[in-house]
GROMACS .gro file of C-alpha atoms in nm:
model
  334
    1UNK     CA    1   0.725  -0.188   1.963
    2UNK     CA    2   0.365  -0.192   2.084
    3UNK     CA    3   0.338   0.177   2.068
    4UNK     CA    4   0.432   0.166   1.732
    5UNK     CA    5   0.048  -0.001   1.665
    6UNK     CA    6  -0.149   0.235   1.905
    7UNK     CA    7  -0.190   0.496   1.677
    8UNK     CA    8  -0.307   0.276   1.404
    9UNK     CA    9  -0.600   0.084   1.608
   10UNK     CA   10  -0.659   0.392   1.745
   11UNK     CA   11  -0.771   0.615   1.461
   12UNK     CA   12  -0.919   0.323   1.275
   13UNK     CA   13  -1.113   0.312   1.558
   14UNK     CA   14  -1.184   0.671   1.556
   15UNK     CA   15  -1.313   0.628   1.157
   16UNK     CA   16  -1.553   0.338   1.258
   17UNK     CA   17  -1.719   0.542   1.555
   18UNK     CA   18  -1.742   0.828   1.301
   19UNK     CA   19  -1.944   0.651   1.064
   20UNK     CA   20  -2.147   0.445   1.347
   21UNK     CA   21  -2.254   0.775   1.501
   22UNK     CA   22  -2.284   0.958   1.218
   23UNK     CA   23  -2.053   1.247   1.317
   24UNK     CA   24  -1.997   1.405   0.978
   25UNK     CA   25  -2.351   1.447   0.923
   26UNK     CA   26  -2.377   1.223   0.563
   27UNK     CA   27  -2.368   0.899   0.462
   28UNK     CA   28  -2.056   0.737   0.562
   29UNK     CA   29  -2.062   0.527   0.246
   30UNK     CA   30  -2.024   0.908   0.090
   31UNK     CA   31  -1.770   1.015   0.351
   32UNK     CA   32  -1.579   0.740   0.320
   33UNK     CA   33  -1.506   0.791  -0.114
   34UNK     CA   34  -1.471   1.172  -0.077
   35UNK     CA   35  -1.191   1.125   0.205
   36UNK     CA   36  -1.031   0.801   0.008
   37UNK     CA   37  -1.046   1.039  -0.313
   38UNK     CA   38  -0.878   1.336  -0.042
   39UNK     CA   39  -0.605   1.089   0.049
   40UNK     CA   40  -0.526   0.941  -0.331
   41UNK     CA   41  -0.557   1.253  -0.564
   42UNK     CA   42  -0.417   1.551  -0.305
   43UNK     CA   43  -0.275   1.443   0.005
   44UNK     CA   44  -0.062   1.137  -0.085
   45UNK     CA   45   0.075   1.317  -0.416
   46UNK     CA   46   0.191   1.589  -0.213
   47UNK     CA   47   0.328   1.364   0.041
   48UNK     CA   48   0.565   1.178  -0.226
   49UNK     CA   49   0.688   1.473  -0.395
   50UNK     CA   50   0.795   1.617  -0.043
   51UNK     CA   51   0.946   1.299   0.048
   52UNK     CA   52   1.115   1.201  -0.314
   53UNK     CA   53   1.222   1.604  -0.375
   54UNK     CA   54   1.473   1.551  -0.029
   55UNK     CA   55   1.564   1.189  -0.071
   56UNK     CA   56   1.906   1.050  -0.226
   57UNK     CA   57   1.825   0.832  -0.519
   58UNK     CA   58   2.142   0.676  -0.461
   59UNK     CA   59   2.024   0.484  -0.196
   60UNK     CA   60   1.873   0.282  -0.425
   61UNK     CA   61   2.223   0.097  -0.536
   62UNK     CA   62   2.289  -0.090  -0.184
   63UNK     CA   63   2.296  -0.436  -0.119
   64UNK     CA   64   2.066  -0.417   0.181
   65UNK     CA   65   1.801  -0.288  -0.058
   66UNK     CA   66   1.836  -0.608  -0.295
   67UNK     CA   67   1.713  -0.848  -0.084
   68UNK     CA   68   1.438  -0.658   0.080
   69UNK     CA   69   1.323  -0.535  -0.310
   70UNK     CA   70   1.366  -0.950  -0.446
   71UNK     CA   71   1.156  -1.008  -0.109
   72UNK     CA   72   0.885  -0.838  -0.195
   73UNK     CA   73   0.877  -0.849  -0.559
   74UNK     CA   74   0.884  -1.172  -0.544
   75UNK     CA   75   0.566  -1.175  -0.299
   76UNK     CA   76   0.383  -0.913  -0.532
   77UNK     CA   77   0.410  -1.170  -0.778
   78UNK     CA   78   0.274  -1.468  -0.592
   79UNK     CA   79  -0.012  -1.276  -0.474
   80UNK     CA   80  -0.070  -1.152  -0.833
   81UNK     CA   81  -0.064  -1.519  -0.966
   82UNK     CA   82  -0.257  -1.633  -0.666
   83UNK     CA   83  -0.558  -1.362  -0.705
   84UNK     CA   84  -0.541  -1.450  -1.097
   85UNK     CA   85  -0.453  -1.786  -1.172
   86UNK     CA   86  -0.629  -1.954  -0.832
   87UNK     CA   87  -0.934  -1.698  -0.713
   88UNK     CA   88  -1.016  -1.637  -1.081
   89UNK     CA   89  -0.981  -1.241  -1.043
   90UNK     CA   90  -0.913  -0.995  -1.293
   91UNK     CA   91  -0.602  -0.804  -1.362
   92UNK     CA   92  -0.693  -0.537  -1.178
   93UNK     CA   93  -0.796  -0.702  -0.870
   94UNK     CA   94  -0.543  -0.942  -0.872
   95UNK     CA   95  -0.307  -0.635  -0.842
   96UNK     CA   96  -0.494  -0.564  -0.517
   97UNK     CA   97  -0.379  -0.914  -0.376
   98UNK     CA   98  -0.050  -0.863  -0.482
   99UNK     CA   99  -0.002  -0.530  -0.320
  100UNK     CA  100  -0.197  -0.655  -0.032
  101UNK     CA  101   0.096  -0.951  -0.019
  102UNK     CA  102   0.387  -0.802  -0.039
  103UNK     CA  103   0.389  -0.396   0.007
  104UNK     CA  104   0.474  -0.316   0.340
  105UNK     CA  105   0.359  -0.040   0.573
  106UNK     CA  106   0.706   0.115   0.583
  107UNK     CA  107   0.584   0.501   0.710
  108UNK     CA  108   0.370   0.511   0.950
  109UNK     CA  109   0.473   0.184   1.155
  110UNK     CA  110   0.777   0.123   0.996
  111UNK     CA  111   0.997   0.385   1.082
  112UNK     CA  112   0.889   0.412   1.470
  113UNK     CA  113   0.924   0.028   1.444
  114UNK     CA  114   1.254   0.072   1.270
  115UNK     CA  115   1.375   0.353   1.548
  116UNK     CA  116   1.311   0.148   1.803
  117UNK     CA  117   1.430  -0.212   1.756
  118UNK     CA  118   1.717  -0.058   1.488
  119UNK     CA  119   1.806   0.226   1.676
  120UNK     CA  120   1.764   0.470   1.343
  121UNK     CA  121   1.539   0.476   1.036
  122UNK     CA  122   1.815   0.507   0.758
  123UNK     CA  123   1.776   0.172   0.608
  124UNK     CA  124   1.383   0.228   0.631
  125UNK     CA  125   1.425   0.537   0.393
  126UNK     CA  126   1.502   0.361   0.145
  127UNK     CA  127   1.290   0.089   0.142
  128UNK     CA  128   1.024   0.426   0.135
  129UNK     CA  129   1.197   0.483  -0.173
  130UNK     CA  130   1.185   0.151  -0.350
  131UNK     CA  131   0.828   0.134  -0.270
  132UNK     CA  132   0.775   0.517  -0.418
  133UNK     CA  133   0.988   0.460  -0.702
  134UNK     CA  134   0.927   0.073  -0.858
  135UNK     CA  135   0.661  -0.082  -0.670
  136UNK     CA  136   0.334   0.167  -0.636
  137UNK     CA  137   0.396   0.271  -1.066
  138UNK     CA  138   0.404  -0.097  -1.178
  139UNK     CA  139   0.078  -0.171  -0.884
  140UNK     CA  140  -0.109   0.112  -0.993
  141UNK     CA  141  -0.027   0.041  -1.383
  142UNK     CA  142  -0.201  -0.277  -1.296
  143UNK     CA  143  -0.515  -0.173  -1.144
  144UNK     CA  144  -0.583   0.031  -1.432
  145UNK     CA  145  -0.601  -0.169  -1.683
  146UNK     CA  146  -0.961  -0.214  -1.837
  147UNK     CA  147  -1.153  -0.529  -1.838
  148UNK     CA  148  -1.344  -0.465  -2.173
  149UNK     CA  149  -1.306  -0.602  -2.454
  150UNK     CA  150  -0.944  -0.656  -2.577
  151UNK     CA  151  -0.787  -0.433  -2.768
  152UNK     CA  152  -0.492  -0.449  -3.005
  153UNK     CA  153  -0.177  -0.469  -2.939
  154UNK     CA  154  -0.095  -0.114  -3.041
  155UNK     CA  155  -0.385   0.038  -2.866
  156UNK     CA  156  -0.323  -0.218  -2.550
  157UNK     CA  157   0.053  -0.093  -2.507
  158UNK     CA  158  -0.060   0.282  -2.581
  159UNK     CA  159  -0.292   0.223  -2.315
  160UNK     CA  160  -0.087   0.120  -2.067
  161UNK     CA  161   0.152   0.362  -2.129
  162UNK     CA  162  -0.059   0.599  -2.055
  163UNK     CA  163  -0.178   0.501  -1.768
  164UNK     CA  164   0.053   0.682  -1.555
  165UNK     CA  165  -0.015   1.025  -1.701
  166UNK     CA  166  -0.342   1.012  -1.579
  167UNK     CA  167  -0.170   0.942  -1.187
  168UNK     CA  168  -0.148   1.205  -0.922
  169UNK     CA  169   0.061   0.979  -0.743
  170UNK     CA  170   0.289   0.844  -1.023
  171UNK     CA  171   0.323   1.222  -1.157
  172UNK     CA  172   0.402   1.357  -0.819
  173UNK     CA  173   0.648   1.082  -0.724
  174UNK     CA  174   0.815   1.170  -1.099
  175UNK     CA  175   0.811   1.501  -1.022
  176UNK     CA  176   0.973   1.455  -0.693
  177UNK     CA  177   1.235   1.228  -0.822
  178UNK     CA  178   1.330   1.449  -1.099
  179UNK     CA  179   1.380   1.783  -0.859
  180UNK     CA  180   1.609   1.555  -0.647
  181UNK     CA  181   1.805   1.411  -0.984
  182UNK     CA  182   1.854   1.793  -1.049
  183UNK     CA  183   1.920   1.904  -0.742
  184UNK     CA  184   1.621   2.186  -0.776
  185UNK     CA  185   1.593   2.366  -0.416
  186UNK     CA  186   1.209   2.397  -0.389
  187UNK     CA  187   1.139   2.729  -0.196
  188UNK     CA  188   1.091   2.698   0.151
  189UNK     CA  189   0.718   2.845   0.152
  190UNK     CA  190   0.580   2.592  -0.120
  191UNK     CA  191   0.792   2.265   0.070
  192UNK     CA  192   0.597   2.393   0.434
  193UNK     CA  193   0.274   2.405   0.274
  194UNK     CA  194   0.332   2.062   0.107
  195UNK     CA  195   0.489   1.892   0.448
  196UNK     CA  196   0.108   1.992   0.611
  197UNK     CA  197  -0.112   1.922   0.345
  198UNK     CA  198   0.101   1.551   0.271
  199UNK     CA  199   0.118   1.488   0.660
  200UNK     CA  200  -0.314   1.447   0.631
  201UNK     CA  201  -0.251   1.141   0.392
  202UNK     CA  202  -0.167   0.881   0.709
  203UNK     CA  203  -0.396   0.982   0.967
  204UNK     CA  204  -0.722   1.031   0.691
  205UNK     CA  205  -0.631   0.686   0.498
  206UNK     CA  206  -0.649   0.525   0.860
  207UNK     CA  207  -0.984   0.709   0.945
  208UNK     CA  208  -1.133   0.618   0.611
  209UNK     CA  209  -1.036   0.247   0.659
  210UNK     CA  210  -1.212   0.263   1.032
  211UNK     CA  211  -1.493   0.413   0.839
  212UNK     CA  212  -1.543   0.129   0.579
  213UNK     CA  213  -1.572  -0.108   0.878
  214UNK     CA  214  -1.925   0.008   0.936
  215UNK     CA  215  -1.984   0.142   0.550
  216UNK     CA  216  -1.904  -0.185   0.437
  217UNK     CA  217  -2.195  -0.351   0.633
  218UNK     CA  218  -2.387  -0.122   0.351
  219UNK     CA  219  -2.256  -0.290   0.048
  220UNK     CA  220  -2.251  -0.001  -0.133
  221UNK     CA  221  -2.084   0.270  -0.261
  222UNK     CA  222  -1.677   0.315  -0.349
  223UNK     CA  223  -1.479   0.590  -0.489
  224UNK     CA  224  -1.477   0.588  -0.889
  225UNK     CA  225  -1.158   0.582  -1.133
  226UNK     CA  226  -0.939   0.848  -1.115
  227UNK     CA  227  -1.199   0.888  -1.498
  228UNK     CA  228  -1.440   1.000  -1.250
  229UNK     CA  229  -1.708   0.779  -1.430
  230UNK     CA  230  -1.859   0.647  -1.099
  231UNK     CA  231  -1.931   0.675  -0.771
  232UNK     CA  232  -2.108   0.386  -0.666
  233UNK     CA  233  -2.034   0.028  -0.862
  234UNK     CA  234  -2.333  -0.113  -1.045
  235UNK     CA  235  -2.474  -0.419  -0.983
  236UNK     CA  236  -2.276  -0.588  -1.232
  237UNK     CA  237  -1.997  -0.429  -1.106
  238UNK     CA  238  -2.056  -0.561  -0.751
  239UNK     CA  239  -2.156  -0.910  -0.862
  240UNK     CA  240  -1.775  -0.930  -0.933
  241UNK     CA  241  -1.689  -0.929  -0.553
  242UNK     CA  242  -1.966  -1.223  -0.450
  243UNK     CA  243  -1.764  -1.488  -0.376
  244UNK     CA  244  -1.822  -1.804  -0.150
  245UNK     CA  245  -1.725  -1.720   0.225
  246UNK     CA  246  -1.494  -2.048   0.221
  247UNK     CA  247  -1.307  -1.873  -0.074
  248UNK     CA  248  -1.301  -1.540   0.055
  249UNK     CA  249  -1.110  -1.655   0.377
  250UNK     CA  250  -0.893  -1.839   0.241
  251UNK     CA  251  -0.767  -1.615  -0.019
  252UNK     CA  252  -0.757  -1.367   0.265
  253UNK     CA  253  -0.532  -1.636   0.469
  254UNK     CA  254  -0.304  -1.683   0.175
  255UNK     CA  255  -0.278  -1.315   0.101
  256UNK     CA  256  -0.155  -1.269   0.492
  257UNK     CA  257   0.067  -1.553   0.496
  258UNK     CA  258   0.268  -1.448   0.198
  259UNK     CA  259   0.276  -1.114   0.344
  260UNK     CA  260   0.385  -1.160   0.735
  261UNK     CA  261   0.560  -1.487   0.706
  262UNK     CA  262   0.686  -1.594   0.322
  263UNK     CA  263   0.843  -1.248   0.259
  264UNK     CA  264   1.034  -1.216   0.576
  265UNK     CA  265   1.158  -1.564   0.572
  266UNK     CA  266   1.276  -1.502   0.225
  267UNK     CA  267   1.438  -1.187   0.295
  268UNK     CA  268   1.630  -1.334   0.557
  269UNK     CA  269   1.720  -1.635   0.343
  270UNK     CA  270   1.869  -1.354   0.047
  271UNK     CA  271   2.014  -1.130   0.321
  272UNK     CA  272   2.190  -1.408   0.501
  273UNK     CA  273   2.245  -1.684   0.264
  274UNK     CA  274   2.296  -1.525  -0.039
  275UNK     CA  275   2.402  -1.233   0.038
  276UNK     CA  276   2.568  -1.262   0.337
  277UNK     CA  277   2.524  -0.959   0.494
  278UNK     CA  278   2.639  -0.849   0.827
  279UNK     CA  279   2.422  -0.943   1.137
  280UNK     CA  280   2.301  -0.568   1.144
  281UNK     CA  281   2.149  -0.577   0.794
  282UNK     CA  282   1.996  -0.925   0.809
  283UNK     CA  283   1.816  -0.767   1.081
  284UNK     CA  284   1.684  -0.457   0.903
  285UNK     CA  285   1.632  -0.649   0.585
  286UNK     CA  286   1.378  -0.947   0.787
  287UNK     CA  287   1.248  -0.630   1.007
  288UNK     CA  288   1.141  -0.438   0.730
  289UNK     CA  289   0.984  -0.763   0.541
  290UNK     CA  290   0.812  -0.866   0.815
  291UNK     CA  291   0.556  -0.518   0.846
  292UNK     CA  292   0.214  -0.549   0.724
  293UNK     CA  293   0.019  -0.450   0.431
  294UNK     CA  294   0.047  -0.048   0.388
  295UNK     CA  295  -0.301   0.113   0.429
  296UNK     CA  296  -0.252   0.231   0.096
  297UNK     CA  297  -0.385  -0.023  -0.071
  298UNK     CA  298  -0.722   0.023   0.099
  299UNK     CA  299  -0.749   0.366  -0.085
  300UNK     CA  300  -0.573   0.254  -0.396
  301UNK     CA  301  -0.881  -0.040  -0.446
  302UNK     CA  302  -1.109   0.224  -0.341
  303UNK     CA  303  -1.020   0.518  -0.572
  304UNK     CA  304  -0.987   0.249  -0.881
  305UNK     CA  305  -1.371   0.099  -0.764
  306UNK     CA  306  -1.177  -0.279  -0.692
  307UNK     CA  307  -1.266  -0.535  -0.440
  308UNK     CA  308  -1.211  -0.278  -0.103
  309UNK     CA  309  -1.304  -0.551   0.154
  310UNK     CA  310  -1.064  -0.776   0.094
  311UNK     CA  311  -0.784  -0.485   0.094
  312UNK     CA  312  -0.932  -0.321   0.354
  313UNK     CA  313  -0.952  -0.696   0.549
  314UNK     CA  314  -0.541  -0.763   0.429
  315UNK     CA  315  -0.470  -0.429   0.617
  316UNK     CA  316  -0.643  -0.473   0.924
  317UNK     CA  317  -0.526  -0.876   0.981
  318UNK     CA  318  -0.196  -0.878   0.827
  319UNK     CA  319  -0.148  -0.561   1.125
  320UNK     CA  320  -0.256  -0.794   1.407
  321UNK     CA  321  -0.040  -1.054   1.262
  322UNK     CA  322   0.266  -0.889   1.195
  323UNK     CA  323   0.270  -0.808   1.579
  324UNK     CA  324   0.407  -1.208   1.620
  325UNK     CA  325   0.645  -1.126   1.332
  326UNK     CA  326   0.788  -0.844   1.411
  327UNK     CA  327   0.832  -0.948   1.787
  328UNK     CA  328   1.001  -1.342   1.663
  329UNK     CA  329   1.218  -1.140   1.430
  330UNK     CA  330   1.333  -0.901   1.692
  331UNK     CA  331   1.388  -1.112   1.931
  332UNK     CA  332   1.613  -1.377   1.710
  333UNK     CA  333   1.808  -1.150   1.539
  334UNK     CA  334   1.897  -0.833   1.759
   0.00000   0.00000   0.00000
């Protein structure tokens, strides 16, 4: 299972020596938005539509899935409230601690996670899919929502509906789903070039992340809205992310908890209790709970200019903690 995290630490660490040197030749700060814009407006999109163009939307409607989805709905929520209600955050960033506490990394560590403690990544597939399909539209519905001045109802709901049209990643993953609802062959040329150009999104996401570790120390700059109406936050903008260092780590603390420990634990409790599903699914169900935070929302909070160090923190600690998870869940259930 430790193999599984190598290639994460590894080209994280590979993105912080690249902005420490200075390897690309510019500002890292600069780097860092023009890759996180790479990975959220061309790479990822393709990515989804590959993956949802081949995938069974069937496997939606299984049991299995219900108690994993209730799981981490239910944590999306809590971190939502939490970010809102406790830390005083907007909407929008409040959508980052929700995604941060309860969207799981179920790709690139999942499935050689999944391969190796399940012995296949079939149930993992479709937790892929639940993510693609429900989760990341209602998240990224969320984060852009504007904090001016309130509109009407009418114009508030137009808004938000909206909102997705303007959403490489919600158009592509609509797109995808619909050529697999219609059973649309997409030609073989056109699906290879989209399997390369989708397979950057992992590897660059982790390299940008690395590369915030140093950037950050700058303060500065972050990708703009998908509007394209800034670069690099103002200072009012920034002022939003001051917060006392007593109340940044403990938000972070509560943001990891829900994520590596109150998700899994309730998974199991559906999967088992509820449920009652076999000893098999229990296991897949608490297994696929218990990952960490995707790196996703790292480049989600950066191309929507939100609060990237504390996603970019709920990544990197909720990996080193899921290690314990992962290992206790293994180990009690297999």
């Amino acid at each position: 299972m430790l193999n599984a995290f190598i290639p994460i630490w590894l080209l994280t660490a590979l993105g912080y020596l690249t902005a420490r040197f200075d390897l690309v030749g510019a500002a890292s700060a600069d780097v860092e938005a023009v890759l996180g814009r790479f990975v959220f407006r061309v790479a990822m999109p393709a990515s989804l539509f590959g993956m949802l163009a081949k995938a069974d939307l069937h496997a939606l409607a299984n049991t299995s899935i219900v108690a994993f989805g209730i799981s981490s709905l239910v944590a999306c929520g809590l971190g939502l409230a939490m970010g809102t209600r406790v830390f005083g955050r907007d909407v929008p960033n409040g959508a980052v601690v929700a995604m941060a506490s309860g969207y799981v990394n179920s790709a690139n560590l999942g499935i050689p996670v999944a391969i190796q403690v399940l012995g296949n990544a079939v149930f993992l597939s479709t937790v892929i899919l639940f993510n693609t399909v429900l989760v990341t539209p209602i998240v990224l519905t969320l984060m852009g929502l504007s904090d001016g001045p309130a509109p009407g109802l009418r114009q508030r709901l137009r808004g938000i509906a909206m909102l997705p049209v303007h959403n490489p990643i919600i158009i592509a993953s609509a797109f995808g789903a619909l050529v697999s609802a219609t059973h649309f062959h997409v030609p073989v040329d056109v699906s290879s070039a989209l399997s390369l150009l989708g397979g950057a999104a992992v590897p660059v996401a982790l390299i940008t992340l690395g590369m915030s570790l140093h950037a950050g120390k700058g303060a500065g700059k972050r990708a703009g809205k998908s509007t394209g109406r800034a670069e690099a936050l103002d200072t009012a903008n920034q002022a939003k992310f001051i917060r006392s260092k007593k109340s940044v780590i403990t938000e972070t603390i509560a943001s990891i908890a829900l994520k590596t420990a109150f998700q899994p634990v309730l998974a199991y409790v559906l999967a088992h209790y509820v449920l009652n599903l076999p000893a098999h699914d229990v296991l897949a169900v608490t297994l696929c709970a218990a990952l960490p935070t995707a790196q996703n929302v790292f480049i989600y909070a950066s191309e929507y200019a939100l609060d990237t160090v504390f996603a970019r923190n709920a990544v990197i600690f909720s990996t080193v903690a899921s290690m314990a998870g992962l290992w206790t869940a293994a180990a009690l259930l297999k």
